[in-house]
XYZ file of N, CA and C in Angstrom:
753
model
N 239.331 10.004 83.496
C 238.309 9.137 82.922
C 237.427 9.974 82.042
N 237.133 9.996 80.701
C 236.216 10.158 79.860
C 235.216 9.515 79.669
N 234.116 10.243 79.462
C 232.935 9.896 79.287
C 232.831 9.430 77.702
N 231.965 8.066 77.623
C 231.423 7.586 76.481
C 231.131 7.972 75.374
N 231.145 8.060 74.081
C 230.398 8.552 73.186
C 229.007 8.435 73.281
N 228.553 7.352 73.680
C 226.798 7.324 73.928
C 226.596 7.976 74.336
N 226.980 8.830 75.608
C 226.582 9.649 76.588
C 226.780 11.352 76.377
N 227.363 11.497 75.057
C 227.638 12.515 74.732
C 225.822 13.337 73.845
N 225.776 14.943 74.703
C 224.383 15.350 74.059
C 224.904 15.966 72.335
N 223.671 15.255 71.571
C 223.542 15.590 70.304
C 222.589 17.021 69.989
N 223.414 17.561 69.388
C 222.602 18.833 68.920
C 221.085 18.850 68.129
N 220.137 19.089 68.185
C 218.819 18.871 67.541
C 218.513 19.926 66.635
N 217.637 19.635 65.572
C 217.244 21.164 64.785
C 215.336 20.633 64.759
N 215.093 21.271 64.965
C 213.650 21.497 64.387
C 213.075 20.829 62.773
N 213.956 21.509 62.195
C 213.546 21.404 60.577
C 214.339 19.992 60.412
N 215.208 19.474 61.190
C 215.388 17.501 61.012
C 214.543 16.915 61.314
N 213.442 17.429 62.269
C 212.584 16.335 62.922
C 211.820 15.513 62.179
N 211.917 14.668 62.359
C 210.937 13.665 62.020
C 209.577 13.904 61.789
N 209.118 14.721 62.374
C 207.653 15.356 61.641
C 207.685 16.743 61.082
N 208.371 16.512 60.291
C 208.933 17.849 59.379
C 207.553 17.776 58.500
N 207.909 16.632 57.477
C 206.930 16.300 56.813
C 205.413 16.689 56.970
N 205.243 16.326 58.201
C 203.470 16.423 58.972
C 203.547 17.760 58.501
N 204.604 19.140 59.223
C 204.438 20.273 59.471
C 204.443 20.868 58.011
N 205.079 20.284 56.981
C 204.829 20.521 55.388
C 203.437 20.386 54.996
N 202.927 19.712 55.246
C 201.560 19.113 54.870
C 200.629 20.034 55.126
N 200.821 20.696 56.914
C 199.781 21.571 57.157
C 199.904 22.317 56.349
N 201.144 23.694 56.445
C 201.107 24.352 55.430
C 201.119 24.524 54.286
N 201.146 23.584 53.092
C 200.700 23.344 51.801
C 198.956 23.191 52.008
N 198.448 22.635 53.258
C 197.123 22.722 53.253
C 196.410 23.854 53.418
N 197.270 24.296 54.347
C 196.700 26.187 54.261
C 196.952 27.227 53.203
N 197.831 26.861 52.349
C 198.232 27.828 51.384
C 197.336 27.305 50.697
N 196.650 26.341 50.260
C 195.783 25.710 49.259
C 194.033 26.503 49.738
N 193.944 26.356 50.614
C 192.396 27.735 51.176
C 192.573 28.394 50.990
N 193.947 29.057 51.265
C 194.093 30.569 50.894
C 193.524 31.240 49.304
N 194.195 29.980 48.740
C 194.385 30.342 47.030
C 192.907 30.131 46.820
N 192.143 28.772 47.298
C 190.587 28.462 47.089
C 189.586 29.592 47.613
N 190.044 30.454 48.569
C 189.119 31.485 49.270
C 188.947 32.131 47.607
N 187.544 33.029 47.911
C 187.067 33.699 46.708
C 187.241 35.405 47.267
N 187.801 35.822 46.752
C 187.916 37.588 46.878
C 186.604 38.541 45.564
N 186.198 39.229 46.953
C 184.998 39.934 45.922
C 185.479 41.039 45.735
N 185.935 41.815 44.807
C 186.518 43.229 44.239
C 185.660 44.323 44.791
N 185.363 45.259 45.993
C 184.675 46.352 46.288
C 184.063 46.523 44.882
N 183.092 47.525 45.130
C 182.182 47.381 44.555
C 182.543 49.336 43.962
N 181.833 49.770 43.431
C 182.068 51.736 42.795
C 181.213 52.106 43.503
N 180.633 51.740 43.799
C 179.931 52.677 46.110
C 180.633 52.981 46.775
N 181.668 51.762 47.287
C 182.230 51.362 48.576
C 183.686 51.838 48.261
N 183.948 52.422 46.709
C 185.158 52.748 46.507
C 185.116 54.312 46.677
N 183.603 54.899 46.047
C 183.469 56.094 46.372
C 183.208 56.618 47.914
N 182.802 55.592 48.898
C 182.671 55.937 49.957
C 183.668 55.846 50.440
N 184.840 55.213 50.162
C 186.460 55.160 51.219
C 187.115 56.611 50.460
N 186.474 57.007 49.485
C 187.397 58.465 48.522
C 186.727 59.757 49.529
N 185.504 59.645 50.097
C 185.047 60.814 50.481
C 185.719 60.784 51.578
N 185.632 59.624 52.490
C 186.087 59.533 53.548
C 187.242 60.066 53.383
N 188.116 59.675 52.830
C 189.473 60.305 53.023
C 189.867 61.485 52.350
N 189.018 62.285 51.567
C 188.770 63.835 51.859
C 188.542 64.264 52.580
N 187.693 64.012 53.282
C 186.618 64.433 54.384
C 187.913 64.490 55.426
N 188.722 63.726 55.839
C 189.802 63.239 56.384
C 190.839 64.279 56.372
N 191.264 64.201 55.299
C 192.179 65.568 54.825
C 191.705 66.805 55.146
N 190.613 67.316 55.058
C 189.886 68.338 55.191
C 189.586 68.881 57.584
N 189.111 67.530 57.709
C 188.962 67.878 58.840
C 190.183 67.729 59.851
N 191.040 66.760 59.438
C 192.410 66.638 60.861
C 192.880 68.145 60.648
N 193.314 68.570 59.548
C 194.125 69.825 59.774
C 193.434 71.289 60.462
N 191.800 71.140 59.940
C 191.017 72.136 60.475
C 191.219 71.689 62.059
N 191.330 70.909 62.616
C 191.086 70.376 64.336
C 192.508 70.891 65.142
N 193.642 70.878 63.879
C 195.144 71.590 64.329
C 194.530 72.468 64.544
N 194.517 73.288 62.935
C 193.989 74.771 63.679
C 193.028 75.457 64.805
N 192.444 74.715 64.722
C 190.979 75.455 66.041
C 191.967 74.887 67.632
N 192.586 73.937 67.403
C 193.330 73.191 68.892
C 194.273 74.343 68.873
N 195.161 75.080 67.812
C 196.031 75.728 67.826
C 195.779 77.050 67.959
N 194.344 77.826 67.686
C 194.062 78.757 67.896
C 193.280 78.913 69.697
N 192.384 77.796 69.825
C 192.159 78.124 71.468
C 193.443 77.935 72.029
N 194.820 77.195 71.803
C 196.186 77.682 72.447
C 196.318 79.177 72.606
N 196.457 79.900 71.654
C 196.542 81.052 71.252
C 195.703 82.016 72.342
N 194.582 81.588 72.166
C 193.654 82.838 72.791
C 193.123 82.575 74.485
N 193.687 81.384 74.763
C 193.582 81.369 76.180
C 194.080 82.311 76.728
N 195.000 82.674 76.729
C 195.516 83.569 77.766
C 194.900 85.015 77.880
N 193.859 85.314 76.627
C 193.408 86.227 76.857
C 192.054 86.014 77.676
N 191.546 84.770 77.167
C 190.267 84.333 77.962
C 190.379 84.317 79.665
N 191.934 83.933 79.912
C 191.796 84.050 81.332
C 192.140 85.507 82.141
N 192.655 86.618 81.309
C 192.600 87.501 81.505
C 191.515 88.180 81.872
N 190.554 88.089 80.513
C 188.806 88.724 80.922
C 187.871 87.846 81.854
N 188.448 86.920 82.321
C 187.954 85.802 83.789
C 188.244 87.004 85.191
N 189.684 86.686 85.150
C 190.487 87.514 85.799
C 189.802 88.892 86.160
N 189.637 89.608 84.921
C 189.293 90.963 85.454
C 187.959 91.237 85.535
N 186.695 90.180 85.055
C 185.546 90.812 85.563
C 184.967 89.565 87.221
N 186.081 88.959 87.635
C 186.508 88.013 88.400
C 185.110 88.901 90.017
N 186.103 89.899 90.248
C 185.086 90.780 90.776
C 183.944 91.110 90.802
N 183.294 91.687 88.928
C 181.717 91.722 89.305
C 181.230 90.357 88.699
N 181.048 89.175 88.789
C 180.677 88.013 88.967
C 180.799 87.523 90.514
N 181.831 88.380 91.519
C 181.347 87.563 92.574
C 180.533 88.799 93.296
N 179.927 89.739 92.908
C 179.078 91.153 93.043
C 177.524 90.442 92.767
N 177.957 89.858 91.027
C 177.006 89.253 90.812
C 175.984 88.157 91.700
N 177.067 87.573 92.214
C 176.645 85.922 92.940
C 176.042 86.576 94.251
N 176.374 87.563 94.837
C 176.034 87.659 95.814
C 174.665 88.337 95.922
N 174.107 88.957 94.879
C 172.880 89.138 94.745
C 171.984 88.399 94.441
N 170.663 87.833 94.753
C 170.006 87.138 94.525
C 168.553 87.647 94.309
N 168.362 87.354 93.191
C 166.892 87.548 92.485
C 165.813 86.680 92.101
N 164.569 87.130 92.797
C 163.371 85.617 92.791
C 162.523 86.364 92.873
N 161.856 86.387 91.634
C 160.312 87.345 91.151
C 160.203 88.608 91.464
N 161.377 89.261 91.071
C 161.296 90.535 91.627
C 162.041 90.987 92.630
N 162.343 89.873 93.573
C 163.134 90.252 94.740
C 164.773 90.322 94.459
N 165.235 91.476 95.098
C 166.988 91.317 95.486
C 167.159 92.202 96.627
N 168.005 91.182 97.085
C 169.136 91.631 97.870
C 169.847 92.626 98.357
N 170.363 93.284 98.808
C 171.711 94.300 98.936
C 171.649 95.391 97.979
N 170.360 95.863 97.507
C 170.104 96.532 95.908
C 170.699 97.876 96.685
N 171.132 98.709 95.255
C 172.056 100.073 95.468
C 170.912 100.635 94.439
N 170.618 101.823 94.675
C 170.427 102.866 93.660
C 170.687 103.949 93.858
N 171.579 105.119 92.747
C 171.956 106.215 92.845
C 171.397 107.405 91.593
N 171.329 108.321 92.239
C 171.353 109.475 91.273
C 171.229 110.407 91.374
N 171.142 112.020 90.572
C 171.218 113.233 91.037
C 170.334 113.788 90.997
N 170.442 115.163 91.937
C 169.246 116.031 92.081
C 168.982 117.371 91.478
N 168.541 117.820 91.584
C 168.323 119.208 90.008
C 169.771 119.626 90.614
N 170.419 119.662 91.732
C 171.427 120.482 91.714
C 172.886 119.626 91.486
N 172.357 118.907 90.805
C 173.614 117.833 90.567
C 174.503 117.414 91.492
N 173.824 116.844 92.650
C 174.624 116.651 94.430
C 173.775 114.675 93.668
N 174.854 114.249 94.493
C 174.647 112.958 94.203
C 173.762 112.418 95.329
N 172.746 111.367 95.503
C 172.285 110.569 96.552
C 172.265 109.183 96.231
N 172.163 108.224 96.926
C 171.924 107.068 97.405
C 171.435 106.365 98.043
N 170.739 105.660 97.510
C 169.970 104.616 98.485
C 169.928 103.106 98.699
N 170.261 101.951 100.051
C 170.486 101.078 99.894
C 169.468 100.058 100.604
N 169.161 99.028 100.593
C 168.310 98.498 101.529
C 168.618 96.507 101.753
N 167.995 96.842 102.554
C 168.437 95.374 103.046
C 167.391 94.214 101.497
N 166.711 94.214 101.267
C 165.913 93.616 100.244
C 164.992 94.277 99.413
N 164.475 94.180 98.798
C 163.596 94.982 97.849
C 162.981 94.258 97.045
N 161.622 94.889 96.604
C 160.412 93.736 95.681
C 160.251 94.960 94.560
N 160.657 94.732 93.303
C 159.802 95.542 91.967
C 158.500 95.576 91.620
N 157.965 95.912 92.086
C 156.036 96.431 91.492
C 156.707 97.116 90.045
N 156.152 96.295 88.970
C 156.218 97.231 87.566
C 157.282 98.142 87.651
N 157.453 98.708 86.725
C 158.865 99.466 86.161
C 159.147 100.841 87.244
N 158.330 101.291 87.583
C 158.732 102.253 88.284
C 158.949 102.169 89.764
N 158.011 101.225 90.603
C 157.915 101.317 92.375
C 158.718 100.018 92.623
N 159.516 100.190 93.785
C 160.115 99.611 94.202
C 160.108 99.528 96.062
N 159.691 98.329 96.508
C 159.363 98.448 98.125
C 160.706 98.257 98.514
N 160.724 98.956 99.792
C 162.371 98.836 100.181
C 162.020 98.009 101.745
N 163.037 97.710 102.238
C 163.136 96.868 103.420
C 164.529 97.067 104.189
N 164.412 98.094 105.491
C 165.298 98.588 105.869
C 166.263 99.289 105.196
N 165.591 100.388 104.232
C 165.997 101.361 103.822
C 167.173 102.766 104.054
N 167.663 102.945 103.390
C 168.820 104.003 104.400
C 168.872 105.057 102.991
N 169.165 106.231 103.127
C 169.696 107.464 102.132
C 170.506 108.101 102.668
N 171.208 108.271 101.939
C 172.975 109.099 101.887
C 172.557 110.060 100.648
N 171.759 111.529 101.733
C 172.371 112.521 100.126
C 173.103 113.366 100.151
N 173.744 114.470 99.496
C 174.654 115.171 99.812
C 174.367 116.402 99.672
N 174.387 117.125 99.974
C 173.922 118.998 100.335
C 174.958 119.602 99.393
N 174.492 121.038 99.432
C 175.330 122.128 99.292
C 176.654 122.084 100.404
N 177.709 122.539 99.550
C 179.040 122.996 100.623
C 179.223 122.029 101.431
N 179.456 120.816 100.987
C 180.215 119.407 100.955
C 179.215 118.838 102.735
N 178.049 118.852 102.842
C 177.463 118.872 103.426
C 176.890 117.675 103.433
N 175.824 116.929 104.385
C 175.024 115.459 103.706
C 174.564 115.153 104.876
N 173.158 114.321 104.610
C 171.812 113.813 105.193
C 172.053 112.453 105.511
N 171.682 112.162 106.201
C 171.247 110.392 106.641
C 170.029 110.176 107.087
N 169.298 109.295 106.163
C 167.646 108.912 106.961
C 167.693 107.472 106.435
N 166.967 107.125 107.636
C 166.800 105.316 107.378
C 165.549 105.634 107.976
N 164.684 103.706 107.751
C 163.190 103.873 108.160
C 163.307 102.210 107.967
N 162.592 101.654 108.668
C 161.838 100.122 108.319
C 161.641 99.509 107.323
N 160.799 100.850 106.733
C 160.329 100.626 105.378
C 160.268 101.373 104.529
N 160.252 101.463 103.584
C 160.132 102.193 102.422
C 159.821 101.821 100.859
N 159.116 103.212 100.230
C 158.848 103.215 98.766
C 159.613 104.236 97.950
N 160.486 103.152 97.531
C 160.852 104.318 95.911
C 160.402 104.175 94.994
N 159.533 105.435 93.854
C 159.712 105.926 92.739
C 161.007 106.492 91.726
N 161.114 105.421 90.680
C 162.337 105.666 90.656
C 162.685 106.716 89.472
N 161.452 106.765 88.466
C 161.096 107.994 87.622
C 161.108 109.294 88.184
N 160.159 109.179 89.456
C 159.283 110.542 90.210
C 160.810 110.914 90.901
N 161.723 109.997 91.456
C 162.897 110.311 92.654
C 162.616 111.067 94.191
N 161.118 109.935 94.333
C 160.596 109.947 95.416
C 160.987 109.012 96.194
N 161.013 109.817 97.732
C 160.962 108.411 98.354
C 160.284 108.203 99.521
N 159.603 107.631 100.088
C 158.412 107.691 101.361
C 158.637 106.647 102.314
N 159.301 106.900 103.245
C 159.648 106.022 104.690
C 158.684 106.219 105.536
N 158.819 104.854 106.430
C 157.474 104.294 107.303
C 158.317 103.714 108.354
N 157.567 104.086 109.561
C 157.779 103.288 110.795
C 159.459 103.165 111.078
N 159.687 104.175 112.092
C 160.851 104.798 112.972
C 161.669 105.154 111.759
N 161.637 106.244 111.345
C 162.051 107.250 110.902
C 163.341 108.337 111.470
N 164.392 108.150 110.839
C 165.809 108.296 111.864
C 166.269 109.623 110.680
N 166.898 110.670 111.116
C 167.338 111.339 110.288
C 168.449 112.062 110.822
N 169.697 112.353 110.199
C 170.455 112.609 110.453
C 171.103 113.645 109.971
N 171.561 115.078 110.195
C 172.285 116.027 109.235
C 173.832 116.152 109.801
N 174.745 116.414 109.123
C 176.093 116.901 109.489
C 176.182 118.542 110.049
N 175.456 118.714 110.702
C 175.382 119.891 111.596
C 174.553 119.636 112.719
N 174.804 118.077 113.258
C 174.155 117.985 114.443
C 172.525 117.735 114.060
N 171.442 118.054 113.777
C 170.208 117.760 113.935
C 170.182 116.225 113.862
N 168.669 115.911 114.737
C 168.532 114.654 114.607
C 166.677 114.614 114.459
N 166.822 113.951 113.942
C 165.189 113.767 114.049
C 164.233 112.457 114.106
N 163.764 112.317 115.075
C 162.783 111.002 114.813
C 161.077 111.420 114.782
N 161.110 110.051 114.126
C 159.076 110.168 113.536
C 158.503 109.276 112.889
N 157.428 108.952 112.922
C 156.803 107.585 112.370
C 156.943 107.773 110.682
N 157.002 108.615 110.153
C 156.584 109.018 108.886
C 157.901 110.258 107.999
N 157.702 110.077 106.632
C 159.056 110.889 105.976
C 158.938 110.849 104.805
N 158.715 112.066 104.023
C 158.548 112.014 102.365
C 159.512 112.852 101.628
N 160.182 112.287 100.778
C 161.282 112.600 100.358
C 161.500 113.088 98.907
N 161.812 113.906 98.116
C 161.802 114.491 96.840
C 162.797 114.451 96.545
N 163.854 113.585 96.318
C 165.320 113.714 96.356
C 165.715 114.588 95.130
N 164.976 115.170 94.095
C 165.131 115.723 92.905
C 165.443 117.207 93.613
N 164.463 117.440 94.573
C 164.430 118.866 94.850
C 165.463 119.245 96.098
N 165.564 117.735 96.791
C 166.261 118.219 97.985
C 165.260 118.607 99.159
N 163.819 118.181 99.433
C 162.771 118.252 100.365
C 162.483 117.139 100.954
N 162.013 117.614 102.519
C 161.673 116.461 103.342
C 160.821 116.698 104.211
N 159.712 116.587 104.122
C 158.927 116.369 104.774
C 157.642 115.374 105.589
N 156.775 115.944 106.485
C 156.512 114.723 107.464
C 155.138 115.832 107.848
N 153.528 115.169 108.080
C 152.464 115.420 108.845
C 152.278 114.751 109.979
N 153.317 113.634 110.732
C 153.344 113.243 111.479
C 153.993 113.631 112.757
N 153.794 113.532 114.027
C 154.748 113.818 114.882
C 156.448 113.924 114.791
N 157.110 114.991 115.447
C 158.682 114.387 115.289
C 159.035 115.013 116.459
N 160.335 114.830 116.652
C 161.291 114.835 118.330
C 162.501 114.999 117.354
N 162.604 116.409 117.580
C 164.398 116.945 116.788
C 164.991 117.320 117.752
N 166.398 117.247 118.042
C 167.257 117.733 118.633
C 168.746 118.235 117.748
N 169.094 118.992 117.875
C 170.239 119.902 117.569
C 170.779 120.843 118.140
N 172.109 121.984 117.588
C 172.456 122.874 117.900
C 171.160 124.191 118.471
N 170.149 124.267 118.245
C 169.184 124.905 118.762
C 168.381 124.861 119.399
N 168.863 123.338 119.934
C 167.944 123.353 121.325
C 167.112 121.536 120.860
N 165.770 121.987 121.254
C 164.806 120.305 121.205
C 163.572 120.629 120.626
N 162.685 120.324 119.899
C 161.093 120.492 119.402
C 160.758 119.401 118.984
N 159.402 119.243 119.684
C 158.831 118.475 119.491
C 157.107 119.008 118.684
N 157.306 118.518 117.489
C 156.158 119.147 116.624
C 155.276 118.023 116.091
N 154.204 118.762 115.485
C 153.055 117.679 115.139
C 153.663 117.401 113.212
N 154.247 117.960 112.518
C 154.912 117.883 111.090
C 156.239 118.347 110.956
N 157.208 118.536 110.117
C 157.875 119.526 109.407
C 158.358 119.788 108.067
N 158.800 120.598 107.783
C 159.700 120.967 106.526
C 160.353 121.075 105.973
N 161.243 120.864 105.296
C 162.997 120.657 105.100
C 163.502 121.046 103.449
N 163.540 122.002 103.930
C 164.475 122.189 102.606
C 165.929 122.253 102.299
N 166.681 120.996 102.477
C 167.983 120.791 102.422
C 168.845 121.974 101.628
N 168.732 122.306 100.247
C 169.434 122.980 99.661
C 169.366 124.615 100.171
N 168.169 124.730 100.319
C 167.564 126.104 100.750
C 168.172 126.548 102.591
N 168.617 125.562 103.056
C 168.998 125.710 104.312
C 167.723 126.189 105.421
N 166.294 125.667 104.884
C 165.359 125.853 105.740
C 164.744 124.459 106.457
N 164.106 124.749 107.758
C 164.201 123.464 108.572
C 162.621 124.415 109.267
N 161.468 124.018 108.936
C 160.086 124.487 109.631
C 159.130 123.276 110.616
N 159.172 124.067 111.548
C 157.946 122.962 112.166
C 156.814 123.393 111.893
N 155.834 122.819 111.912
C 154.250 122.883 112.032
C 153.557 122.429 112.772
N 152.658 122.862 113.297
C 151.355 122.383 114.211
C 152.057 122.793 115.771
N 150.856 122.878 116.765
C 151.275 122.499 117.991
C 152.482 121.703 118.454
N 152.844 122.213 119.398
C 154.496 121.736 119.656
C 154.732 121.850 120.713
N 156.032 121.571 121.447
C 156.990 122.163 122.317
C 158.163 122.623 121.879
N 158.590 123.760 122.539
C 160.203 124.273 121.846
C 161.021 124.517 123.230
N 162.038 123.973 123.148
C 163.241 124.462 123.847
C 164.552 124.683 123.101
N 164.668 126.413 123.797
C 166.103 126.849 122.877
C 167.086 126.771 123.627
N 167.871 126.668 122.547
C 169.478 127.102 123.496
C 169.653 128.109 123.864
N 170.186 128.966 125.076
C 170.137 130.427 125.597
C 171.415 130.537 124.486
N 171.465 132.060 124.897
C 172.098 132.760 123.834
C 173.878 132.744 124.307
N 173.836 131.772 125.605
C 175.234 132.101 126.107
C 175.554 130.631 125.741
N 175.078 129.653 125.508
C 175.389 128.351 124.894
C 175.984 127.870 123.742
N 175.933 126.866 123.088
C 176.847 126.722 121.813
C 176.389 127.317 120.952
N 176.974 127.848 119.897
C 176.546 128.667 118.522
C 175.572 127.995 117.708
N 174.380 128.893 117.146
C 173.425 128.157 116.392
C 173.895 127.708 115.535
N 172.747 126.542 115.167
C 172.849 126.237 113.555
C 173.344 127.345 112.807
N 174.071 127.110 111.032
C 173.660 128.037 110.516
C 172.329 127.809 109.481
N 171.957 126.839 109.554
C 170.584 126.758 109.200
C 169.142 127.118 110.163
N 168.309 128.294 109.901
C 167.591 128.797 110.905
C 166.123 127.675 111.298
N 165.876 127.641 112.570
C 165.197 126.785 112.582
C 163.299 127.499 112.777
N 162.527 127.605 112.101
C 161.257 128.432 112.468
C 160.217 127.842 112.919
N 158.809 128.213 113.273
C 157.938 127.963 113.542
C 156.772 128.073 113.382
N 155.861 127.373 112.157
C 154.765 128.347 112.410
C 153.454 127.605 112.663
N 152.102 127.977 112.777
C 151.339 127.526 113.115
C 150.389 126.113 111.876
C-alpha cells in the first residue's frame, strides 16, 4: 500500500515564502538610512591626532620588546647577586637598629702590635661618634706567641677612636695560661695591650691565689702586678711549674 500524494512532505525554501516581499521591503528600508545618514569627514586635528598616535605606537611597542627582552636577558644575573649577597641580608635582618640601638654588634681591630682583638655584646646604644655603651660585653684579644685574653663584664664603655675599653660590675678575666681573675671594675687600652683595675680582685693561677686591693697587666710585656694590701698564696716550689709570666707585688 502506498501512501497518497497529499500526504507526501513538500520541500520549503525561505526565499519562496510568501513574505519574501515584507523581508524586501525591510531591507530596501534600511539601505535607504544608511544612504540618508550624514557622514562628517574628521576634521585636520583628529587626523593629526590618529598620525601621532600611531608613531607614538611604532615607536613605543618595539621599545617594550626590547626592555621585556633585555630584563629576559639579565635576570639570571640579578638572581645570581640575590643569591650571593643572600647571606649578608639575612646578617642584615637579624640586626636591629632603633635610635642608636643594635643588637649582636661586633667590633674589631688592632693593637700597636698588630695582634687582632674583638669585641661583642649582647646590645649596644651610640652616644655621638665615638662612645658606645655595651651590654654584656665580652673581649677576645690576642697576645704575643699565639697567646689570648678573655674578659667579659655586665657592662661596658667603648671608645672607639681612644680603643678603650672600661667594664663594670663582675668583671671575669681569663688568660690561656691558666690565670683567672675576678673584680667589680677593669680598664682596658686595647691599643697598648694594658689592663688595669683600683678595685679589689681574687686571681687564681699557676702561682698560687691573691687577693689584692688593684692590679696591672701588661699583656704584651708579660707583666701581671698587684697593688695595695692583699693576701698571697704561692705555689711551693715542689708543685706545678710557674707561670712564665712573673707575677709581683708591690705596695
Amino acid at each position: 500500500m502506498t501512501d497518497s500524494p497529499s500526504n507526501d512532505p513538500k520541500p520549503r525554501r525561505e526565499d519562496f515564502a510568501s513574505n519574501r516581499s515584507e523581508s524586501l521591503a525591510k531591507l530596501d528600508s534600511l539601505r535607504r538610512l544608511a544612504f540618508q545618514k550624514k557622514r562628517v569627514a574628521p576634521s585636520a586635528e583628529l587626523i593629526a591626532r590618529r598620525r601621532s598616535l600611531l608613531a607614538l605606537a611604532k615607536w613605543a611597542l618595539p621599545s617594550l620588546a626590547l626592555v621585556l627582552l633585555a630584563s629576559i636577558a639579565a635576570w639570571p644575573e640579578i638572581s645570581h647577586l640575590i643569591n650571593q649577597n643572600r647571606a649578608a641580608l639575612r646578617e642584615m635582618a637579624r640586626l636591629r637598629v632603633e635610635s642608636g640601638n643594635m643588637e649582636n654588634a661586633v667590633y674589631r681591630g688592632l693593637d700597636a702590635h698588630n695582634h687582632l682583638y674583638m669585641i661583642t655584646a649582647r646590645t649596644t646604644h651610640q652616644e655621638g661618634p665615638d662612645r658606645v655603651n655595651l651590654v654584656d660585653p665580652v673581649a677576645d684579644i690576642q697576645l704575643s706567641g699565639n697567646s689570648w685574653a678573655h674578659i667579659k663584664a655586665d657592662r661596658g664603655v667603648y671608645m672607639q677612636h681612644e680603643q678603650t675599653l672600661d667594664l663594670d660590675n663582675h668583671v671575669v678575666l681569663y688568660r690561656d695560661d691558666g690565670t683567672l681573675m675576678n673584680g667589680p671594675s677593669a680598664d682596658l687600652d686595647l691599643k697598648q695591650g694594658v689592663v688595669a683595675s683600683r678595685d679589689w680582685v681574687h686571681a687564681e693561677g699557676p702561682f698560687g691565689t691573691e687577693d689584692a686591693q688593684g692590679y696591672f697587666m701588661d699583656q704584651h710585656a708579660g707583666l701581671l702586678e698587684f697593688t695595695g694590701p692583699g693576701q698571697t698564696v704561692r705555689n711551693d716550689d715542689f708543685g706545678p711549674a710557674a707561670s712564665s709570666v712573673a707575677a709581683q707585688k708591690r705596695p
